[in-house]
XYZ file of C-alpha atoms in Angstrom:
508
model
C 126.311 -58.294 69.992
C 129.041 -57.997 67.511
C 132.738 -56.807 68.214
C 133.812 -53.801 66.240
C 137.508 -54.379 67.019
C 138.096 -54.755 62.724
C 135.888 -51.395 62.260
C 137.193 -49.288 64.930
C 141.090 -49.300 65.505
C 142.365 -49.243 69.042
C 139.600 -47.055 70.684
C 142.166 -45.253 73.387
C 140.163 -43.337 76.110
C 142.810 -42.384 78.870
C 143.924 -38.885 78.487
C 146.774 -36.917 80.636
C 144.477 -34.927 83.178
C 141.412 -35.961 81.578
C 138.193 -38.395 82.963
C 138.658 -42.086 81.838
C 136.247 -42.772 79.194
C 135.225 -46.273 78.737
C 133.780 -48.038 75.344
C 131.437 -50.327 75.127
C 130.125 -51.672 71.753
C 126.800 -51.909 70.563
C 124.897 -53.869 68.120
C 124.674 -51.848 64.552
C 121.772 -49.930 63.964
C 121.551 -50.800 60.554
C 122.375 -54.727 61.288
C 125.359 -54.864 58.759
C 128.884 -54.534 58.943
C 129.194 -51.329 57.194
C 127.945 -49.774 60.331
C 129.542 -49.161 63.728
C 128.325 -47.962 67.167
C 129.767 -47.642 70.408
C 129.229 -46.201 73.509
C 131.979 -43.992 75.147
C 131.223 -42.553 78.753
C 133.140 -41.250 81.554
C 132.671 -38.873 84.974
C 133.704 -35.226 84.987
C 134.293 -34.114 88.856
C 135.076 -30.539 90.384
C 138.292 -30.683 88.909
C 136.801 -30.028 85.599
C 135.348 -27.211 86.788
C 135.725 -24.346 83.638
C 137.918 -26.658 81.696
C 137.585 -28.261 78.345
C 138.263 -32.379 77.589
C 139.060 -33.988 74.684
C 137.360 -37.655 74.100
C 139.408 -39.924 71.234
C 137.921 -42.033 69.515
C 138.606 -43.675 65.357
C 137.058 -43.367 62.454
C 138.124 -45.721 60.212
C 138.329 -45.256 56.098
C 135.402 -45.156 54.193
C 132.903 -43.018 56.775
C 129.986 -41.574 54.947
C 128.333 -40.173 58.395
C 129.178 -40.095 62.014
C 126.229 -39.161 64.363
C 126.887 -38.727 68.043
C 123.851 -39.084 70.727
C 125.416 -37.446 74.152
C 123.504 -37.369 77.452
C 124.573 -36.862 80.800
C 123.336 -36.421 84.620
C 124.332 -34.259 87.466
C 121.638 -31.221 86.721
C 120.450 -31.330 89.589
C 123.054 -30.363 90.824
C 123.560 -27.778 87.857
C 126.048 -29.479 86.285
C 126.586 -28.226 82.797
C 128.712 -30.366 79.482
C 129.118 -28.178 76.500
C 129.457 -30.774 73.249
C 131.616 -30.117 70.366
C 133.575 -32.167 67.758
C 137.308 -32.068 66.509
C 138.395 -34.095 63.331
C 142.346 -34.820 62.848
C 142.963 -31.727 60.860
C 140.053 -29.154 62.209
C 137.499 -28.071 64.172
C 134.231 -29.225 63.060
C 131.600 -27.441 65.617
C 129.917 -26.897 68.283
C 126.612 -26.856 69.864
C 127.088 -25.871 73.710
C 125.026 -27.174 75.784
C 121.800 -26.740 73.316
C 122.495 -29.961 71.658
C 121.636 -33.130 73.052
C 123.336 -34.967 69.949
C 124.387 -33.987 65.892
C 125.729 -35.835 63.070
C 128.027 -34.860 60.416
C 128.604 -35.679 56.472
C 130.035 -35.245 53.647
C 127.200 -33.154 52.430
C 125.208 -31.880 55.511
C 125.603 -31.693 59.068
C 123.478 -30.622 62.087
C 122.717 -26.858 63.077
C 126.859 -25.594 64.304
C 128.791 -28.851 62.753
C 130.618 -28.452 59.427
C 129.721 -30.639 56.575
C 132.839 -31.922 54.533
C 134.717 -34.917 53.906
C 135.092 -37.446 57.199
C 139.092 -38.173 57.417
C 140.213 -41.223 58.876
C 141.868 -41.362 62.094
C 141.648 -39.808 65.737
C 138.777 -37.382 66.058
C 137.931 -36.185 69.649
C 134.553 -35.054 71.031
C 135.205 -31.838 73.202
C 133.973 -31.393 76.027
C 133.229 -28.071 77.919
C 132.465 -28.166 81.489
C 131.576 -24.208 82.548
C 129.819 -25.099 85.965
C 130.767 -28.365 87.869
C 129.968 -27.707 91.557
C 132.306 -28.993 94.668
C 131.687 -32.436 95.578
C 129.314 -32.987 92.657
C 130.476 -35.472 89.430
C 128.768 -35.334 86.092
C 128.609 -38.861 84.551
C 128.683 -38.744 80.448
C 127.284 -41.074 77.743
C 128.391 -40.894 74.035
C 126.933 -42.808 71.710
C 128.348 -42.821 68.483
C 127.541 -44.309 65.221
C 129.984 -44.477 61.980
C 128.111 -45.347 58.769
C 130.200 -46.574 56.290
C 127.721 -47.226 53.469
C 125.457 -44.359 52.075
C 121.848 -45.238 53.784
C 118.796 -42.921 53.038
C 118.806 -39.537 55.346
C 116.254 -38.661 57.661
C 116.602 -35.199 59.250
C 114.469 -35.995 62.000
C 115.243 -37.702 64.827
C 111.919 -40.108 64.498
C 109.243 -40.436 62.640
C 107.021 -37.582 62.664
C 104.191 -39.897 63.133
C 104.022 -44.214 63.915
C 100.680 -44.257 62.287
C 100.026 -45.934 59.129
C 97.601 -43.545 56.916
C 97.256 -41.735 54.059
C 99.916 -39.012 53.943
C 100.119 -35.690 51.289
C 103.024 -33.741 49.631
C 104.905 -32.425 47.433
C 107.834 -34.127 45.351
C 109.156 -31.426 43.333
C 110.054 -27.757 44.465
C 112.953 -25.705 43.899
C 114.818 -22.699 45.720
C 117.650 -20.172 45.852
C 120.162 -23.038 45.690
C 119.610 -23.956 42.271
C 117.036 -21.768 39.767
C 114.478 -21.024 42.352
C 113.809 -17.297 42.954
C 110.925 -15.199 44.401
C 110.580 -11.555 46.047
C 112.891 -9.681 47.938
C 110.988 -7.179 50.687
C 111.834 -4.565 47.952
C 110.393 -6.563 45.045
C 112.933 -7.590 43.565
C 113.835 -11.236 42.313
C 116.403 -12.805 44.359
C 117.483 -16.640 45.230
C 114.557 -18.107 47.496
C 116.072 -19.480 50.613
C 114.796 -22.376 51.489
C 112.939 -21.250 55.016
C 109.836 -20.107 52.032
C 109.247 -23.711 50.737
C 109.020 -25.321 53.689
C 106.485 -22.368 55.247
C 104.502 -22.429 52.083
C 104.356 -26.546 52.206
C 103.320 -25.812 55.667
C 100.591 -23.313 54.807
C 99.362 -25.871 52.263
C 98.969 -28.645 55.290
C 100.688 -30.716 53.483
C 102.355 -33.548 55.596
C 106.144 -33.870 53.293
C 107.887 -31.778 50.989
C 110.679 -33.312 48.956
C 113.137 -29.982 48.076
C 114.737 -30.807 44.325
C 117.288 -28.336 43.501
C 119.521 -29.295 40.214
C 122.155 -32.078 40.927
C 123.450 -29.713 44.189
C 123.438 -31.148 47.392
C 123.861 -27.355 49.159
C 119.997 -27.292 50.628
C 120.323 -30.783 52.925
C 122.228 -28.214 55.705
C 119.389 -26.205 56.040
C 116.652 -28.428 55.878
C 118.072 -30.665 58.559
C 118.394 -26.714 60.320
C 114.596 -26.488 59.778
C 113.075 -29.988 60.488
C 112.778 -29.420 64.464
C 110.920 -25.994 64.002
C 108.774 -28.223 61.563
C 107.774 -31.228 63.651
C 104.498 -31.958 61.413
C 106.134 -31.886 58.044
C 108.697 -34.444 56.654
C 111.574 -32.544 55.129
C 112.852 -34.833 52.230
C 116.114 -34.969 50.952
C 116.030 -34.963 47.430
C 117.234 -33.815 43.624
C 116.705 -33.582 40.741
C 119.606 -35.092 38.654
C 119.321 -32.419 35.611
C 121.497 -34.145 32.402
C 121.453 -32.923 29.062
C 119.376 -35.986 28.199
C 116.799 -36.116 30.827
C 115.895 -35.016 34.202
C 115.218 -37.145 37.542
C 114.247 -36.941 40.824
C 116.595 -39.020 43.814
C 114.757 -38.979 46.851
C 116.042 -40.228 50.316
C 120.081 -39.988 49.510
C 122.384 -37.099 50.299
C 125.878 -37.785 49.019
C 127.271 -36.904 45.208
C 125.468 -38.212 42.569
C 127.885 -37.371 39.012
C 125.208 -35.689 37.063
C 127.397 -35.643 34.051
C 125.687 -38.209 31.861
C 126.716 -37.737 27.896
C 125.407 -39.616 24.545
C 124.536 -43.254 25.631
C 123.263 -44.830 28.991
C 126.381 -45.628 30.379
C 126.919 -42.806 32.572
C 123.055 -42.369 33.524
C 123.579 -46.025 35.017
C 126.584 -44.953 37.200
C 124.262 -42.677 38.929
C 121.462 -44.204 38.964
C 123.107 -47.373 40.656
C 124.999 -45.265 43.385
C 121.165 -43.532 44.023
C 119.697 -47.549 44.114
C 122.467 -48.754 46.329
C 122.422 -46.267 48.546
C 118.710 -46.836 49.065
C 117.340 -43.779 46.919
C 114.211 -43.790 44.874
C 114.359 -42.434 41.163
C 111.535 -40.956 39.850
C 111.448 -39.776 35.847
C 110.537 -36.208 35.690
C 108.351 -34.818 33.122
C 108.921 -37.120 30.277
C 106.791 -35.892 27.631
C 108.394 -32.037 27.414
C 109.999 -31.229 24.407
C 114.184 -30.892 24.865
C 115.385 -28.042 23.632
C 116.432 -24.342 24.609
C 113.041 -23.972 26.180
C 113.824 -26.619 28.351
C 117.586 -28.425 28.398
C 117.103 -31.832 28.346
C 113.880 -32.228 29.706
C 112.393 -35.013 27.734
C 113.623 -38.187 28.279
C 115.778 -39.658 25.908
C 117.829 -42.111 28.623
C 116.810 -45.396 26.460
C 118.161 -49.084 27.445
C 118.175 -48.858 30.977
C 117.498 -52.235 32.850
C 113.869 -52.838 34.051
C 113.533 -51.583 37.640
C 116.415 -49.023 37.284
C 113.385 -46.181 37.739
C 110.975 -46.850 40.579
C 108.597 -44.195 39.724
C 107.729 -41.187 37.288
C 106.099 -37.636 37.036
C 103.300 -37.903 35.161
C 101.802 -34.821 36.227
C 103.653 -31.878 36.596
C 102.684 -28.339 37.699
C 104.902 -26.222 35.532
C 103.632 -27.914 32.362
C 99.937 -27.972 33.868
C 100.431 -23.912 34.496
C 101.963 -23.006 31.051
C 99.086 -25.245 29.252
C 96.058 -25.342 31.590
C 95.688 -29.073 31.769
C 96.779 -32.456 34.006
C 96.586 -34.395 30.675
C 98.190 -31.970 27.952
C 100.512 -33.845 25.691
C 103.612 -32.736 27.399
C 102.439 -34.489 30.403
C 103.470 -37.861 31.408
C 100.822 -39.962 30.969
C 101.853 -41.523 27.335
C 105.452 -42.535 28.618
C 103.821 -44.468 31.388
C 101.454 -46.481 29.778
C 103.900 -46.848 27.096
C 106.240 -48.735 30.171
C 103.266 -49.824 31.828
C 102.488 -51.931 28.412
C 105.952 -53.644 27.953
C 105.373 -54.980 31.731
C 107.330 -52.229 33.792
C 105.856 -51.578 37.452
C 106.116 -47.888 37.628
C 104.905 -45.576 40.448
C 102.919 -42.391 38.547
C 103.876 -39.486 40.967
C 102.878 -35.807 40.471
C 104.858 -32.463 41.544
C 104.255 -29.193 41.227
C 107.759 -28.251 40.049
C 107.599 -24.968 41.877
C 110.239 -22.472 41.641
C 108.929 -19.354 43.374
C 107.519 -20.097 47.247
C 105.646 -17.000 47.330
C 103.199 -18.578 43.792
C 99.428 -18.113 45.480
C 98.412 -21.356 46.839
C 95.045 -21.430 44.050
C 97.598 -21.209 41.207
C 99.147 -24.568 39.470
C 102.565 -24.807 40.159
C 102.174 -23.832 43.595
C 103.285 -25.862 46.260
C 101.397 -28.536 46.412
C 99.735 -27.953 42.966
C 99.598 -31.509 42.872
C 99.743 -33.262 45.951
C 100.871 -36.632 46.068
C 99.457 -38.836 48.274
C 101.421 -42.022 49.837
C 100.213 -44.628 52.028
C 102.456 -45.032 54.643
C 103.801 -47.485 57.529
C 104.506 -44.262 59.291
C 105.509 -40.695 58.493
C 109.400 -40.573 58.075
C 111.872 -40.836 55.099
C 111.670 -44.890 55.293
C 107.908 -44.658 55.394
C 107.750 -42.242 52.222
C 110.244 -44.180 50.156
C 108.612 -47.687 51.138
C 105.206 -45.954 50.218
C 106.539 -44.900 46.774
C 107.997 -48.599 46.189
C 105.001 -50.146 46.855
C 102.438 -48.182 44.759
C 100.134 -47.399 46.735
C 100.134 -44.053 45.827
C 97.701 -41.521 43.939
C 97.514 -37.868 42.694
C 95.552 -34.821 43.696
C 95.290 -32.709 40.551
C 93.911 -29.801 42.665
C 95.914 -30.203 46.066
C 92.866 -30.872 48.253
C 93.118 -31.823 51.705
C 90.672 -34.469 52.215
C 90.339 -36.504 48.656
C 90.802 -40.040 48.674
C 91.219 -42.687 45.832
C 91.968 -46.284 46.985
C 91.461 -49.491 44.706
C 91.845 -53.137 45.919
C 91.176 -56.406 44.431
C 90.731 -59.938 45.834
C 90.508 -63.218 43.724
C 91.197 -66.861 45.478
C 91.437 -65.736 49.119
C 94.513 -62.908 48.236
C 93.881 -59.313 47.958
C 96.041 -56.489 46.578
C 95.847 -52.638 46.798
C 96.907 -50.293 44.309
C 100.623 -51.198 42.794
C 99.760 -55.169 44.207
C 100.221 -58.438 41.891
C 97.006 -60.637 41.693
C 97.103 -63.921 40.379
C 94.285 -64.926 37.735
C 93.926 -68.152 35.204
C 91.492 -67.523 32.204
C 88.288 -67.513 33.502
C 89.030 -66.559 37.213
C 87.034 -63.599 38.505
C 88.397 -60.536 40.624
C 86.207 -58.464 42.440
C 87.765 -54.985 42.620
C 87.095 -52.472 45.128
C 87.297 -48.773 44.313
C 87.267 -46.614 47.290
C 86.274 -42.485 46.740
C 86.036 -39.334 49.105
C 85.591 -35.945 48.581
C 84.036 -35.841 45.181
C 81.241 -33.617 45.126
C 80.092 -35.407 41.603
C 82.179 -37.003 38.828
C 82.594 -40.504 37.681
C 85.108 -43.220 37.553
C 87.267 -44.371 34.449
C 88.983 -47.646 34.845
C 91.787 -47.843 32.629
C 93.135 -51.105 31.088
C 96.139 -51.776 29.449
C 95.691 -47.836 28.551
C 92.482 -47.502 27.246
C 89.249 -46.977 29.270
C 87.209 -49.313 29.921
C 83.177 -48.360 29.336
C 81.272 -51.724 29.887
C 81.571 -51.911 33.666
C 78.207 -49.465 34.347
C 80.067 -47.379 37.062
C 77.736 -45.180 38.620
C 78.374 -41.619 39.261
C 80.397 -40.987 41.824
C 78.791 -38.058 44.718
C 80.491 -39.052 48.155
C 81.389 -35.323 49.617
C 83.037 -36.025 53.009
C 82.535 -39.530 53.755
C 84.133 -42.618 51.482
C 82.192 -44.502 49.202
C 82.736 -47.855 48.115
C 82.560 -48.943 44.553
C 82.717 -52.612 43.090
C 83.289 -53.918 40.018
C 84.665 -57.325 38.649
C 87.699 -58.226 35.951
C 87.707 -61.489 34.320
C 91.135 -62.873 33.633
C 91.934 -64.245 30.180
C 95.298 -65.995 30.857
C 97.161 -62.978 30.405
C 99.000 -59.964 31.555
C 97.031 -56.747 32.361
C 97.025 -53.507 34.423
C 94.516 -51.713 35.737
C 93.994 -48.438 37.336
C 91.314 -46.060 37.993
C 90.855 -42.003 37.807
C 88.279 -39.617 39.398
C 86.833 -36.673 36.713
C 84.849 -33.906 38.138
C 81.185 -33.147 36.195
C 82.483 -31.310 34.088
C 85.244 -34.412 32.998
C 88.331 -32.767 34.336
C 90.601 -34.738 35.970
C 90.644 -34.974 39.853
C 92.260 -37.662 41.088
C 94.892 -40.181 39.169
C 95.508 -43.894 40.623
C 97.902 -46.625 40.281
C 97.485 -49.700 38.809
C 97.282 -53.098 39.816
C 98.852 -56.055 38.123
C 97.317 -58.907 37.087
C 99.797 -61.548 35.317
C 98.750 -65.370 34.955
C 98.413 -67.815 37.864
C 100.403 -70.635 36.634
């Protein structure tokens, strides 16, 4: 259990006519030393009775989040703590007796806390005591926990779900805090608050929705506001970083990112860095649109980056599949990733239906949901989605269906990999692959290979309706490096389903 005496200065708990509050120290919840909690707790008596307390404790420089977990007994005896939070310069909120805990940031902060900058020195919870009976006493925890590092956000208190599965979403929507708009009750066009996404992702049954308004940060307050009424859908943070020379998606992280990339990489590597180290996943956004007054900046045009300094990209996107009619059109983002894939980038393909009106009929592209991404996941929760997307193990649902599934593994020399996997083959050496289907009324596989299709493997037609269907296949190796990745068409050779590859470099 480590000492926080060098984090947190001189913790002083003993207050003229006040409870004594002691501190005890915890271990970190993050495990590093850019993290703090401690435990303060005390006992409020009769003599509290319709009075209000103030609790010190420090913050010291460099707080990115403070997050406060309070609890305390006596209800029996109706004992009642109102919680509420004072910096050194202001009053930062209060939630009554409704709030069993909050936290508070630079850019968002729970339902009646104030979001702003976190000053160091003495802040003080407050306590308000309205009923404390004769005789009774109302013992208090606090636990609080200073961040000091930017870590990814989740807005709900746990994951939404501890299994591991298949989960489906959206990773690119838009409201009334950037350029989204949809109907007023009069008709008119008006700024879409943010309450519509999240219903229509809900409608949808979709499982997350990442919200992506332009390089703001404004719509974090009220989607941590919305995630309890929402406690089977993963609200996202996330943004899309919209420069003059290309547009992104950061998922996961809440604080600034300086959008304000010029000529050059330089500045696109200051903010992609700060996204990376605070434990944010970049995605590309619809590389292959044109730039121009159509659409500012929206091709990519961000060249020399490191390797790595993307994690995935949008290679389907709804807008572009409404204003053309097709997954695959040109101005899609299929070329740019194979083009990456090819000079030995590991890239997760990711699709999103760029929607910027919540109220777009759910049978219409660019709806939400119109694609679904699909993520396997160690369990439903910011962590879990951003893990997912790391690993690859990820494919699209061109039509936004609730039950499709597209899986691919392959095993050579006792090791097996799934989709976004490394697998180890000499010349000669043998992989069988594993391609694993559901929900496909009739269509056929296309494995793809270094880009191109591959049409010697005699893949039968695929018909599986509701249950899955397993497909083998084998890949020789030839001593060198390859990807290879598989997509679903319908009959009629659309494009249903879009996987992600899996590596295959040389053994030795």
């Amino acid at each position: 259990m480590r000492r926080l005496s060098a984090l947190l200065v001189s913790l002083s708990l003993a207050l003229v006519a006040a409870p004594v509050a002691a501190v005890s120290p915890a271990s970190s919840a993050g495990g590093t030393a850019t993290s703090g909690e401690f435990v303060l707790t005390g006992t409020l008596t009769h003599a509290d009775h319709e009075q209000y307390r103030e609790v010190p404790f420090d913050v010291p420089e460099g707080a990115t989040r403070i997050s406060v977990n309070f609890s305390y007994d006596g209800k029996a005896q109706k004992s009642v703590i109102d919680l509420g939070l004072l910096d050194p310069q202001r009053f930062r909120g209060w939630g009554g007796g409704s709030h069993p805990g909050f936290t508070v940031a630079v850019e968002d902060a729970s339902p009646g806390f104030l979001a702003g900058p976190l000053p160091a020195g003495r802040w003080h919870l407050l306590l308000g005591t309205p009923n404390i009976r004769p005789n009774a006493t109302a013992r208090y925890e606090a636990r609080i926990i200073i961040e000091r590092a930017p870590q990814p956000t989740e807005f709900a208190k746990a994951p939404l779900k501890v299994a591991a599965g298949w989960y489906r979403g959206d990773l690119h929507t838009h409201t009334g805090n950037s350029d989204g708009r949809c109907a007023s009750q009069s008709g008119a066009r008006v700024p879409c608050p943010v309450d519509r996404t999240v219903a229509a992702a809900a409608k949808r049954g979709l499982d997350f929705i990442a919200i992506t308004d332009h390089n703001t940060t404004a719509h974090y307050a009220a989607m941590r506001a919305l995630q309890p009424a929402y406690d089977k859908l993963l609200l996202v943070p996330g943004r899309e970083i919209t420069t003059f020379w290309g547009h992104a998606n950061v998922f996961g992280v809440t604080g600034f990112l300086d959008f304000r990339t010029l000529a050059g990489n330089a500045a696109a590597a200051r903010w992609i860095d700060a996204a990376r180290a605070a434990g944010g996943v970049i995605s590309i956004n619809h590389p292959g649109a044109p730039s121009g007054e159509i659409c500012m900046g929206c091709g990519w045009r961000i060249e020399g980056l490191a390797p790595g300094a993307a994690q995935a990209v949008e290679v389907v996107n709804g807008g572009t599949m409404s204003e053309t009619g097709s997954a695959e059109s040109p101005l899609q983002g299929f070329a740019f990733w194979h083009e990456r894939l090819n000079a030995g980038e590991h890239l997760t393909a990711i699709g999103g239906s760029d929607n910027h009106d919540a109220g777009r009929p759910l049978d219409q592209p660019s709806s939400i949901g119109s694609p679904t991404t699909v993520i396997y996941m160690a369990e439903l929760s910011v962590k879990g989605m951003l893990d997912g997307l790391r690993s690859g193990r990820v494919f699209i649902d061109i039509e936004g269906t609730r039950n499709r599934l597209l899986d691919m593994t392959a095993r050579a020399g006792g090791r097996e990999v799934a989709m976004g996997g490394t697998l180890r083959l000499n010349k000669g050496d043998t992989a069988e692959v594993t391609v694993t289907v559901k929900g496909i009324s009739e269509g056929r596989l296309a494995v793809i290979a270094d880009g191109r299709e591959e049409t010697s493997l005699g893949l039968p037609i695929v018909r599986t309706g509701n249950p899955e269907k397993r497909l083998p296949f084998r890949w020789t190796g030839d001593g060198r490096r390859h990807w290879l990745r598989v997509d679903v068409r319908g009959k009629d050779g659309r494009l249903l389903l879009v996987g992600n590859p899996i590596y295959v470099e040389p053994a030795e």
